[in-house]
PDB file of C-alpha atoms in Angstrom:
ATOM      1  CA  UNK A  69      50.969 -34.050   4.727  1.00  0.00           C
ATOM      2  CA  UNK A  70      50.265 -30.343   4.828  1.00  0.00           C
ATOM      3  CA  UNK A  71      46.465 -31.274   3.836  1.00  0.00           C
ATOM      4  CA  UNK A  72      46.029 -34.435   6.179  1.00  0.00           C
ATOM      5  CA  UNK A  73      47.142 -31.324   9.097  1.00  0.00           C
ATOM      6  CA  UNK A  74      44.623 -29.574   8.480  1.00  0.00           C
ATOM      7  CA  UNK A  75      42.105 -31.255   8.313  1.00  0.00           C
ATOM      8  CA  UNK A  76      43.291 -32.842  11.457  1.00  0.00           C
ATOM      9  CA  UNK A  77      43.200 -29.222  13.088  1.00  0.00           C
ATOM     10  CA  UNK A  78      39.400 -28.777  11.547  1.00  0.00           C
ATOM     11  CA  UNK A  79      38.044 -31.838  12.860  1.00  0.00           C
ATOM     12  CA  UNK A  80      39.817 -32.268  15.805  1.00  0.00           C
ATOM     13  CA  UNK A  81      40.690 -28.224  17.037  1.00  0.00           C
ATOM     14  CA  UNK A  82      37.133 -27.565  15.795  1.00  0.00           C
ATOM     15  CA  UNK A  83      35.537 -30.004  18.648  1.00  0.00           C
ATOM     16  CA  UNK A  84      37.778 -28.884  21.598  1.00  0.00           C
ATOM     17  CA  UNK A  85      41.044 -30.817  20.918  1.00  0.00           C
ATOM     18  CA  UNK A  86      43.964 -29.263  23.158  1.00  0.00           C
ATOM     19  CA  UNK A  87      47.393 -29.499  22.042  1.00  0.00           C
ATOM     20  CA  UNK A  88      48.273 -31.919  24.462  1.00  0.00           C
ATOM     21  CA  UNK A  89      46.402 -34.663  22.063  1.00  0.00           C
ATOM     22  CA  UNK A  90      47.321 -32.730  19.031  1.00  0.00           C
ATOM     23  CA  UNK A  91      50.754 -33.678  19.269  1.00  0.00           C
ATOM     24  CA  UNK A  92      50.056 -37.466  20.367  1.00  0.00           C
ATOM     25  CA  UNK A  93      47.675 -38.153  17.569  1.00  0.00           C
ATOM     26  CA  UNK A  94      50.382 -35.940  15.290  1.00  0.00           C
ATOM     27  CA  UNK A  95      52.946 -38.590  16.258  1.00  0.00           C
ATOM     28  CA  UNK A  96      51.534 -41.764  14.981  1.00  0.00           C
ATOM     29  CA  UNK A  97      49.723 -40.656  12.449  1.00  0.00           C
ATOM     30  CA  UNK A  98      46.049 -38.953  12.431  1.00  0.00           C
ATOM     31  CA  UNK A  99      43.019 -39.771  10.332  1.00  0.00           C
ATOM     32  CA  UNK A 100      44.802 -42.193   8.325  1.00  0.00           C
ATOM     33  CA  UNK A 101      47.588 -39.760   7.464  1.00  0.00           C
ATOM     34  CA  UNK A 102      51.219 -40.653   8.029  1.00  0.00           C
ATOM     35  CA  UNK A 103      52.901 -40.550  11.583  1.00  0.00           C
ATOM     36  CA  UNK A 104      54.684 -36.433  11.444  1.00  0.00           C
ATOM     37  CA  UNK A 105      56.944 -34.587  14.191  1.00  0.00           C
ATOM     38  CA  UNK A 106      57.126 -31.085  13.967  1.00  0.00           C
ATOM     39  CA  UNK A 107      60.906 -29.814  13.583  1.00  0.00           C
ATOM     40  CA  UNK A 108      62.309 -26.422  14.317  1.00  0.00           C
ATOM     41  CA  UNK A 109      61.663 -25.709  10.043  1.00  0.00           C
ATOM     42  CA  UNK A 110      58.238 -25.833  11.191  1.00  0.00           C
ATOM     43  CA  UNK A 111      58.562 -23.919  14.283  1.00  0.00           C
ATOM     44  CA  UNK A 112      60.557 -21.041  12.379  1.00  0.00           C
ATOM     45  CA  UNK A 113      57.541 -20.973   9.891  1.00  0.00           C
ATOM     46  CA  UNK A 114      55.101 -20.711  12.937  1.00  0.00           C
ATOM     47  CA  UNK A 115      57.134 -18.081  14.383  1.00  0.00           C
ATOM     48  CA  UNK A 116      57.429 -20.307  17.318  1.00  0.00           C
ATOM     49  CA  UNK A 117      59.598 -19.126  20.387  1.00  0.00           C
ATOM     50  CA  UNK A 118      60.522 -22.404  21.702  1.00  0.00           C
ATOM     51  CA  UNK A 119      62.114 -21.342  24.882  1.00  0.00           C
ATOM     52  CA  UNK A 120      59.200 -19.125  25.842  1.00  0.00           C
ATOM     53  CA  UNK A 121      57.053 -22.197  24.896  1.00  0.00           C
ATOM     54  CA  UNK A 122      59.870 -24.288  27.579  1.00  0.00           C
ATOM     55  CA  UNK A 123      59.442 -21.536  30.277  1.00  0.00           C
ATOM     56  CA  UNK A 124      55.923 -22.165  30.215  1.00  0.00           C
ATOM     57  CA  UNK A 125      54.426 -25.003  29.047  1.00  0.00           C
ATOM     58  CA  UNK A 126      57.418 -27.612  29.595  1.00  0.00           C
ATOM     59  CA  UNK A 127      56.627 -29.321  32.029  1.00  0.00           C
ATOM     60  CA  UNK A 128      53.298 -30.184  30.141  1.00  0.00           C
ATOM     61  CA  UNK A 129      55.085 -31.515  27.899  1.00  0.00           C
ATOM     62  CA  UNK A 130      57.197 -33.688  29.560  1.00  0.00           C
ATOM     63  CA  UNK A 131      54.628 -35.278  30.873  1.00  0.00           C
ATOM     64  CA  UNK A 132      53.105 -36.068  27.365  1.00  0.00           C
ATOM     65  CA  UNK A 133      56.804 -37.341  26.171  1.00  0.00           C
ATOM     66  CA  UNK A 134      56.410 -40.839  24.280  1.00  0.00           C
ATOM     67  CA  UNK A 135      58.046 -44.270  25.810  1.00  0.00           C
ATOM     68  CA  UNK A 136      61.268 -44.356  23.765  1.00  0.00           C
ATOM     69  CA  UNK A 137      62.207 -40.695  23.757  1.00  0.00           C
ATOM     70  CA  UNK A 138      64.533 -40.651  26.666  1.00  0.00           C
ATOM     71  CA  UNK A 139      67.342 -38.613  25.429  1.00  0.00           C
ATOM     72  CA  UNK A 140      64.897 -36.606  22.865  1.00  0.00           C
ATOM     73  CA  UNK A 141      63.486 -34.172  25.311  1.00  0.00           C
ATOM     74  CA  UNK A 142      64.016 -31.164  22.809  1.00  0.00           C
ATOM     75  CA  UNK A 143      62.698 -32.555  19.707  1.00  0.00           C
ATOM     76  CA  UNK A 144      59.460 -33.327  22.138  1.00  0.00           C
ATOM     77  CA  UNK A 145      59.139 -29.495  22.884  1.00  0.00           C
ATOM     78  CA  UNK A 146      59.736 -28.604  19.565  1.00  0.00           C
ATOM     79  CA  UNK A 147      56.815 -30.821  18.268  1.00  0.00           C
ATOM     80  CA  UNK A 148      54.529 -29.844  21.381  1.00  0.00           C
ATOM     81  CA  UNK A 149      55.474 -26.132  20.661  1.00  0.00           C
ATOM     82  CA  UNK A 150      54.654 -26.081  16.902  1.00  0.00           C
ATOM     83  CA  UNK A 151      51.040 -28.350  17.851  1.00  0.00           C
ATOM     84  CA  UNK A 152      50.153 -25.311  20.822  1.00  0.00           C
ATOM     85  CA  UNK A 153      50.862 -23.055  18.083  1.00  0.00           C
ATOM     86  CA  UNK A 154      48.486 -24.807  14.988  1.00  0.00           C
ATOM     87  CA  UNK A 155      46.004 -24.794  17.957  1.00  0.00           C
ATOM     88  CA  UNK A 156      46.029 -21.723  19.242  1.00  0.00           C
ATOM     89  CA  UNK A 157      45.773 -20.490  15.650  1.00  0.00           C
ATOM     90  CA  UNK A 158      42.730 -22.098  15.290  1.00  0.00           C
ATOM     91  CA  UNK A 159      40.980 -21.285  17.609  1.00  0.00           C
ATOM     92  CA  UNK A 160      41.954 -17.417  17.636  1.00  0.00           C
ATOM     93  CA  UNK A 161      40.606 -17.550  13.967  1.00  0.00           C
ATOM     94  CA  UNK A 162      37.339 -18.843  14.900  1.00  0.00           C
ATOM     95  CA  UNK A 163      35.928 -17.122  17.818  1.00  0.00           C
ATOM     96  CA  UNK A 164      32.290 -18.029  17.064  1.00  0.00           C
ATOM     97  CA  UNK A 165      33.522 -21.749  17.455  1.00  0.00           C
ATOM     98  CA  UNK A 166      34.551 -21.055  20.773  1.00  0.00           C
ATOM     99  CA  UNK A 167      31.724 -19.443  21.404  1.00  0.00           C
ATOM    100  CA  UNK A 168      29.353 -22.053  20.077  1.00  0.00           C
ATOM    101  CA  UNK A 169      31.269 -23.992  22.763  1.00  0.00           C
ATOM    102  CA  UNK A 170      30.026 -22.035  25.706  1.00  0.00           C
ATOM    103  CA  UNK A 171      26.639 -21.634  24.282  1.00  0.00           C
ATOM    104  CA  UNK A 172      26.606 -25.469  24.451  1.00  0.00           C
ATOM    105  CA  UNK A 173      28.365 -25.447  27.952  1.00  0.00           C
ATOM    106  CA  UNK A 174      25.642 -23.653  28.890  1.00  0.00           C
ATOM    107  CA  UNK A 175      23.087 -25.861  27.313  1.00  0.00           C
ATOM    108  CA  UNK A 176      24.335 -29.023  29.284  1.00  0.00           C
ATOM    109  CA  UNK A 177      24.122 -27.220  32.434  1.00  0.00           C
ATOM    110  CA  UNK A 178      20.247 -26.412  30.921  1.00  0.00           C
ATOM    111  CA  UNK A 179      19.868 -29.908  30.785  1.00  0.00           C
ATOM    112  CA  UNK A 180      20.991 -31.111  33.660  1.00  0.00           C
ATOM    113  CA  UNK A 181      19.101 -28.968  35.707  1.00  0.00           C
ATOM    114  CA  UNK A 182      15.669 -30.280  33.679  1.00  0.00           C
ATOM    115  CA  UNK A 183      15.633 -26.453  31.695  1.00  0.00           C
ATOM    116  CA  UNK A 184      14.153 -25.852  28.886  1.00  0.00           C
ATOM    117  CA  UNK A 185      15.845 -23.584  26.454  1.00  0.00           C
ATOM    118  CA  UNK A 186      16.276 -22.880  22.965  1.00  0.00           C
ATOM    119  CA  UNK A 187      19.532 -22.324  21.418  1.00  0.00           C
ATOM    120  CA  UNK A 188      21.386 -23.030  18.058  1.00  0.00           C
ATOM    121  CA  UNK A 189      20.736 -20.730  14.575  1.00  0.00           C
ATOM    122  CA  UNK A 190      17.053 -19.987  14.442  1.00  0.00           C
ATOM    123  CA  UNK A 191      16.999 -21.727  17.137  1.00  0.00           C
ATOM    124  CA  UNK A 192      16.602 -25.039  15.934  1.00  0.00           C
ATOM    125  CA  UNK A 193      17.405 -27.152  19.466  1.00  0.00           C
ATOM    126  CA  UNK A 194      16.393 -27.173  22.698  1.00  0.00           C
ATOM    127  CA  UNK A 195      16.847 -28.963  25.520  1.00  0.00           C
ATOM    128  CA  UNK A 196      14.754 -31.171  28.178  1.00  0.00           C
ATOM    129  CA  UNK A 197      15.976 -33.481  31.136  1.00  0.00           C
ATOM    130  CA  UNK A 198      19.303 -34.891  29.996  1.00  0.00           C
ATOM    131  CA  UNK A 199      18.708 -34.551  26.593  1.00  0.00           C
ATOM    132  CA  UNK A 200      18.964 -32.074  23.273  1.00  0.00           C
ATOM    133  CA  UNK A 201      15.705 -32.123  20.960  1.00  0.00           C
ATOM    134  CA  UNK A 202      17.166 -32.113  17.485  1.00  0.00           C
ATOM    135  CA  UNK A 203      15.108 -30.399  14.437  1.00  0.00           C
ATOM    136  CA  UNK A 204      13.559 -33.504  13.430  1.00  0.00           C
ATOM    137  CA  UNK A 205      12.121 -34.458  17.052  1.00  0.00           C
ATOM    138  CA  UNK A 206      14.969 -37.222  17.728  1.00  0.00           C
ATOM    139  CA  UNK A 207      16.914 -36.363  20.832  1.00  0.00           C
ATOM    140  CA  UNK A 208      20.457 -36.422  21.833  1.00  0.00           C
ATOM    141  CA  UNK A 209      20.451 -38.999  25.110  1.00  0.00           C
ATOM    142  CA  UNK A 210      22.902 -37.875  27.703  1.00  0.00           C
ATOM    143  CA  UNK A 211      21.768 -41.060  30.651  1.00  0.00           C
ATOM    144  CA  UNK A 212      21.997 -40.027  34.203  1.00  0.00           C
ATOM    145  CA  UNK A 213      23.463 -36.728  33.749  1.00  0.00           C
ATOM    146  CA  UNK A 214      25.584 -36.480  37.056  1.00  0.00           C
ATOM    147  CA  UNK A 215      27.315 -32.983  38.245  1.00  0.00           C
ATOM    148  CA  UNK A 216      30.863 -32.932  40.104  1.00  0.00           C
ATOM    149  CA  UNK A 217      32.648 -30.394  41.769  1.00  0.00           C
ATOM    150  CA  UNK A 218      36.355 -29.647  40.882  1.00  0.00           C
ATOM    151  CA  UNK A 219      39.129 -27.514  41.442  1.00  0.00           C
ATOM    152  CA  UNK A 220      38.762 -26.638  37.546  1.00  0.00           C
ATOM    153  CA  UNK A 221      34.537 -26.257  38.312  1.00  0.00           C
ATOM    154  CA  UNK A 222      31.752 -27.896  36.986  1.00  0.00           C
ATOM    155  CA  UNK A 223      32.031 -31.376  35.462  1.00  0.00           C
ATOM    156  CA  UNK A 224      29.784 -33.360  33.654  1.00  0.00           C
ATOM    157  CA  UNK A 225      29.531 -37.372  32.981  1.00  0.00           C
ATOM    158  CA  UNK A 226      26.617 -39.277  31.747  1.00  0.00           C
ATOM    159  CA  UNK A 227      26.372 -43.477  31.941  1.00  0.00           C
ATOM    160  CA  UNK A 228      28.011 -44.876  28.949  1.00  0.00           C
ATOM    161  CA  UNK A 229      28.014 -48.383  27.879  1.00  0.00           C
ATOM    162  CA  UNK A 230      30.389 -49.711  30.373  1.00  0.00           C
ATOM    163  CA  UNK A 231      31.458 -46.677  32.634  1.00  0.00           C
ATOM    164  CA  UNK A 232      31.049 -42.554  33.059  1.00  0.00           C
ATOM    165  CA  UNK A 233      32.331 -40.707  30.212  1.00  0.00           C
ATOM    166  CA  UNK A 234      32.446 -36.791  30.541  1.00  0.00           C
ATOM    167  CA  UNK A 235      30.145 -34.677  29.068  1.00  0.00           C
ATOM    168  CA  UNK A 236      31.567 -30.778  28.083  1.00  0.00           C
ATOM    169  CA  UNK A 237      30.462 -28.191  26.324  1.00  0.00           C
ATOM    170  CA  UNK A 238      32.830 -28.920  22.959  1.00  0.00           C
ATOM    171  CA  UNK A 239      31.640 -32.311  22.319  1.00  0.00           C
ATOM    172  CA  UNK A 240      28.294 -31.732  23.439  1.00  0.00           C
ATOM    173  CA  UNK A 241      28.851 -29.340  19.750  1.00  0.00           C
ATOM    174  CA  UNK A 242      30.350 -32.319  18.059  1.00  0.00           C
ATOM    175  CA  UNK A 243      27.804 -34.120  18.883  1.00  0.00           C
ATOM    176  CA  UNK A 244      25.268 -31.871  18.023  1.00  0.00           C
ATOM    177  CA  UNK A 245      27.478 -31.207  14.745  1.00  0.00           C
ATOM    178  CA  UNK A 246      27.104 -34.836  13.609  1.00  0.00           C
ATOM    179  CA  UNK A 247      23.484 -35.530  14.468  1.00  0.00           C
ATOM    180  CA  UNK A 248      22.534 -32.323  12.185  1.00  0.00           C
ATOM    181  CA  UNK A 249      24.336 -33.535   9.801  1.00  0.00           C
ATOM    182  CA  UNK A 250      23.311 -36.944  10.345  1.00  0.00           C
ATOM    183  CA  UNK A 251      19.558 -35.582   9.370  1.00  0.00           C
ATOM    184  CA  UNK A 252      20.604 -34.065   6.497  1.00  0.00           C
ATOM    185  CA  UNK A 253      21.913 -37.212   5.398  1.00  0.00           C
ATOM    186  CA  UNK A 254      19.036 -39.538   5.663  1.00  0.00           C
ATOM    187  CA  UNK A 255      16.648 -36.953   4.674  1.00  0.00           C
ATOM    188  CA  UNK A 256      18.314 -36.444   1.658  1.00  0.00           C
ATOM    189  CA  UNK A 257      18.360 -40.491   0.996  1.00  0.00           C
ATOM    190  CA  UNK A 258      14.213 -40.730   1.463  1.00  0.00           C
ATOM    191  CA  UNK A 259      13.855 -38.221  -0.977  1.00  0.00           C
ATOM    192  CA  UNK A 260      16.345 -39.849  -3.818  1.00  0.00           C
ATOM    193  CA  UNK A 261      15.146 -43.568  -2.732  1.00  0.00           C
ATOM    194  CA  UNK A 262      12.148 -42.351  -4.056  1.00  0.00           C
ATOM    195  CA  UNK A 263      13.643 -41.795  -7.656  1.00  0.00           C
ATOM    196  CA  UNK A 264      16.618 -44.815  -7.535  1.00  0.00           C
ATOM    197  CA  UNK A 265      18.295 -47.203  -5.710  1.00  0.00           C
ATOM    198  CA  UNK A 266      20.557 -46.276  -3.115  1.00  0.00           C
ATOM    199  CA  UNK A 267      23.375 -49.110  -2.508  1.00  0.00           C
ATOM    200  CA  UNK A 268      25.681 -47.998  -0.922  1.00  0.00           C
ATOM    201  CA  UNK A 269      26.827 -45.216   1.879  1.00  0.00           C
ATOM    202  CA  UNK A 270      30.214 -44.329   2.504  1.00  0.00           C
ATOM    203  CA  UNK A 271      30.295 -41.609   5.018  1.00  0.00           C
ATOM    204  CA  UNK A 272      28.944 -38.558   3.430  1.00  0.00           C
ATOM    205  CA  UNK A 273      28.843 -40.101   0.362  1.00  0.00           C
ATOM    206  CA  UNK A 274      25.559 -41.257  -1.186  1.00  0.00           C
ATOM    207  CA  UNK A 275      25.613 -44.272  -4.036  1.00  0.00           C
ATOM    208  CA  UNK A 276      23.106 -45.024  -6.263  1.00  0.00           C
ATOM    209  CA  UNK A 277      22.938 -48.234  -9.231  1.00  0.00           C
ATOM    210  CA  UNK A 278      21.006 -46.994 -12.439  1.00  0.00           C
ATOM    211  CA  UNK A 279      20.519 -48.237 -16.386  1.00  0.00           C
ATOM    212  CA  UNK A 280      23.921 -46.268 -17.747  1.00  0.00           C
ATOM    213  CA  UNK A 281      21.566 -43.937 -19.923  1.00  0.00           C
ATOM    214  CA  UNK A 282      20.227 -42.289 -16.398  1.00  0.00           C
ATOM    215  CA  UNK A 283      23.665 -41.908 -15.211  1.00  0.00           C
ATOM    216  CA  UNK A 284      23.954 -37.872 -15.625  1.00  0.00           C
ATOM    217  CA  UNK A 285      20.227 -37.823 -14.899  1.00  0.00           C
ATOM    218  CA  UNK A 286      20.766 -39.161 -11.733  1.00  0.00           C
ATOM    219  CA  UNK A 287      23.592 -37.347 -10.668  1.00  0.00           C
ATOM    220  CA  UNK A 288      22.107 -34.111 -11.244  1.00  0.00           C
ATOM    221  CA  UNK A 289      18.653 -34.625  -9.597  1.00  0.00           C
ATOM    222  CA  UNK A 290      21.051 -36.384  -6.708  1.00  0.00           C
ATOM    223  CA  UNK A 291      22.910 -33.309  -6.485  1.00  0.00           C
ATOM    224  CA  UNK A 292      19.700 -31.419  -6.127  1.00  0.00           C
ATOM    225  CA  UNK A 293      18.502 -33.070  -3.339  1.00  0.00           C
ATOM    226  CA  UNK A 294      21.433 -33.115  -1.905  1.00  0.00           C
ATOM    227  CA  UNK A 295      22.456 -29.270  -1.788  1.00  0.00           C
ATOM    228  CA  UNK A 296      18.807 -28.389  -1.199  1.00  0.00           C
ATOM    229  CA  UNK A 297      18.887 -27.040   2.741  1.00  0.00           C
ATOM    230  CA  UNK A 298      16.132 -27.907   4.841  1.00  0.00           C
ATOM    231  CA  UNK A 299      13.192 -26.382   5.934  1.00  0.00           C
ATOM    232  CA  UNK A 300      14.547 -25.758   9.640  1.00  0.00           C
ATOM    233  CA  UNK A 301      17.724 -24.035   8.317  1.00  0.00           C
ATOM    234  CA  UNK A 302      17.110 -22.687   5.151  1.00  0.00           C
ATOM    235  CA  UNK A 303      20.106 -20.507   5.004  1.00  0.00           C
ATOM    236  CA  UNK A 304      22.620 -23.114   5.389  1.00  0.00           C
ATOM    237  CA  UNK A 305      25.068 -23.466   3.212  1.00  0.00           C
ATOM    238  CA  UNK A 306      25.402 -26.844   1.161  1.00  0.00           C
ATOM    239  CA  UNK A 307      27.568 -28.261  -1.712  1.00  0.00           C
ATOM    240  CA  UNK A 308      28.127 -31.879  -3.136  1.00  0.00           C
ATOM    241  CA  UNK A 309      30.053 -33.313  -5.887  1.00  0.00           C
ATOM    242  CA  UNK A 310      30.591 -36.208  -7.579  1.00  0.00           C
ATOM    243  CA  UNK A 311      29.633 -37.666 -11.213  1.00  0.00           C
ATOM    244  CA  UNK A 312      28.623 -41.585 -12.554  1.00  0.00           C
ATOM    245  CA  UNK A 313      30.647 -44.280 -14.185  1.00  0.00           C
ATOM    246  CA  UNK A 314      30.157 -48.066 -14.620  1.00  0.00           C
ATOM    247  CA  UNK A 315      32.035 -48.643 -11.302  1.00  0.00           C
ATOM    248  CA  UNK A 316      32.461 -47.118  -7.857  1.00  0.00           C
ATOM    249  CA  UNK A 317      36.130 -45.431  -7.908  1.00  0.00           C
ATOM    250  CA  UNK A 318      37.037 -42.806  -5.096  1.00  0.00           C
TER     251      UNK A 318
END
């Protein structure tokens, strides 16, 4: 459970996610894990103060409380207390995430105003009418880019499929985030397609059928490819594991 947390906190916290949603996505279960409610063990080991938490955030709270939990108000505040507390942890840990945030923020705004501007390690992106120019030349679409006024400030919704969606500054990162990696991906893929036969993708994972005595072979020059960075960020850091058998096992 521990490990299924957090990695819940690193993929969601690391994108923007409040603890509002924390603790709903906490409650029934995120990424597969098992539903968990936080309990005053885990508030003591947070070093929680739950009625300072009450005093301020409460309300909040309340709002957020599950059908069915009439009665359970406290256990509710407990939970939402220890999930403000995992996420506020975060993110004081990781100040150049946040930052990254209004660095892309600021990129959106570039974007909707038709600005051109660089940004990103290097930089390695930059940004044109409603859209982000990734390394490789493809572009990150962001349709009819509208601006609205609110009490909060600025806010930002392009034309999805079927309705607005908002546009902000964290997922414009995790969007970013994914489409990097997404070219990393591939890229590796043409370059080992050209030495075996890829079958199979499973997220990040890269699968490849060979004659049994190429098995190590393979996984090693697979391996290289794969942990090789590319030429527009050759600093960045990259590892990948795995190993060969006569079937695909997890």
């Amino acid at each position: 459970i521990l490990r299924q947390i957090g990695k819940s906190v690193v993929l969601g916290a690391g994108f923007g996610m409040g603890w509002v949603k924390f603790q709903a996505l906490q409650r029934v279960g995120m990424l597969g894990a098992p539903p968990n409610i936080f309990t005053e063990d885990t508030a003591v080991a947070l070093g929680v103060n739950i009625e300072f938490f009450n005093s301020r955030y409460g309300k909040s709270a309340l709002e957020a409380l599950p059908p069915g939990w009439g009665g359970r108000e406290y256990e509710h505040i407990v939970h939402c207390a220890c999930a403000k507390a995992i996420i506020d942890g975060y993110r004081g840990a990781n100040p150049q995430i946040r930052e990254f945030w209004n660095i892309c923020q600021q990129a959106l705004i570039a974007a909707y105003e038709g600005k051109e501007i660089e940004f990103g390690h290097a930089p390695i992106i930059h940004t044109e009418k409603d859209a982000f120019v990734l390394p490789n030349g493809m572009k990150l679409l962001y349709t009819d880019l509208h601006a609205t006024p609110t009490r909060k400030g600025i806010e930002f919704s392009k034309q999805g499929r079927r309705f607005r969606e908002r546009v902000y500054g964290p997922l414009v990162a995790e969007n970013i985030t994914q489409a990097a990696a997404r070219i990393i991906m591939t890229d590796a893929m043409i370059q080992i397609s050209k030495r075996y036969r890829i079958v199979l993708t499973v997220h990040d994972e890269l699968l490849a059928c060979v004659p049994e005595h190429l098995g190590q072979t393979c996984y090693n020059d697979m391996r290289a490819i794969m942990t090789t960075p590319p030429v527009w960020a050759p600093d960045l850091p990259l590892a990948a594991a795995g190993g060969w058998a006569r079937n695909y096992s997890k």
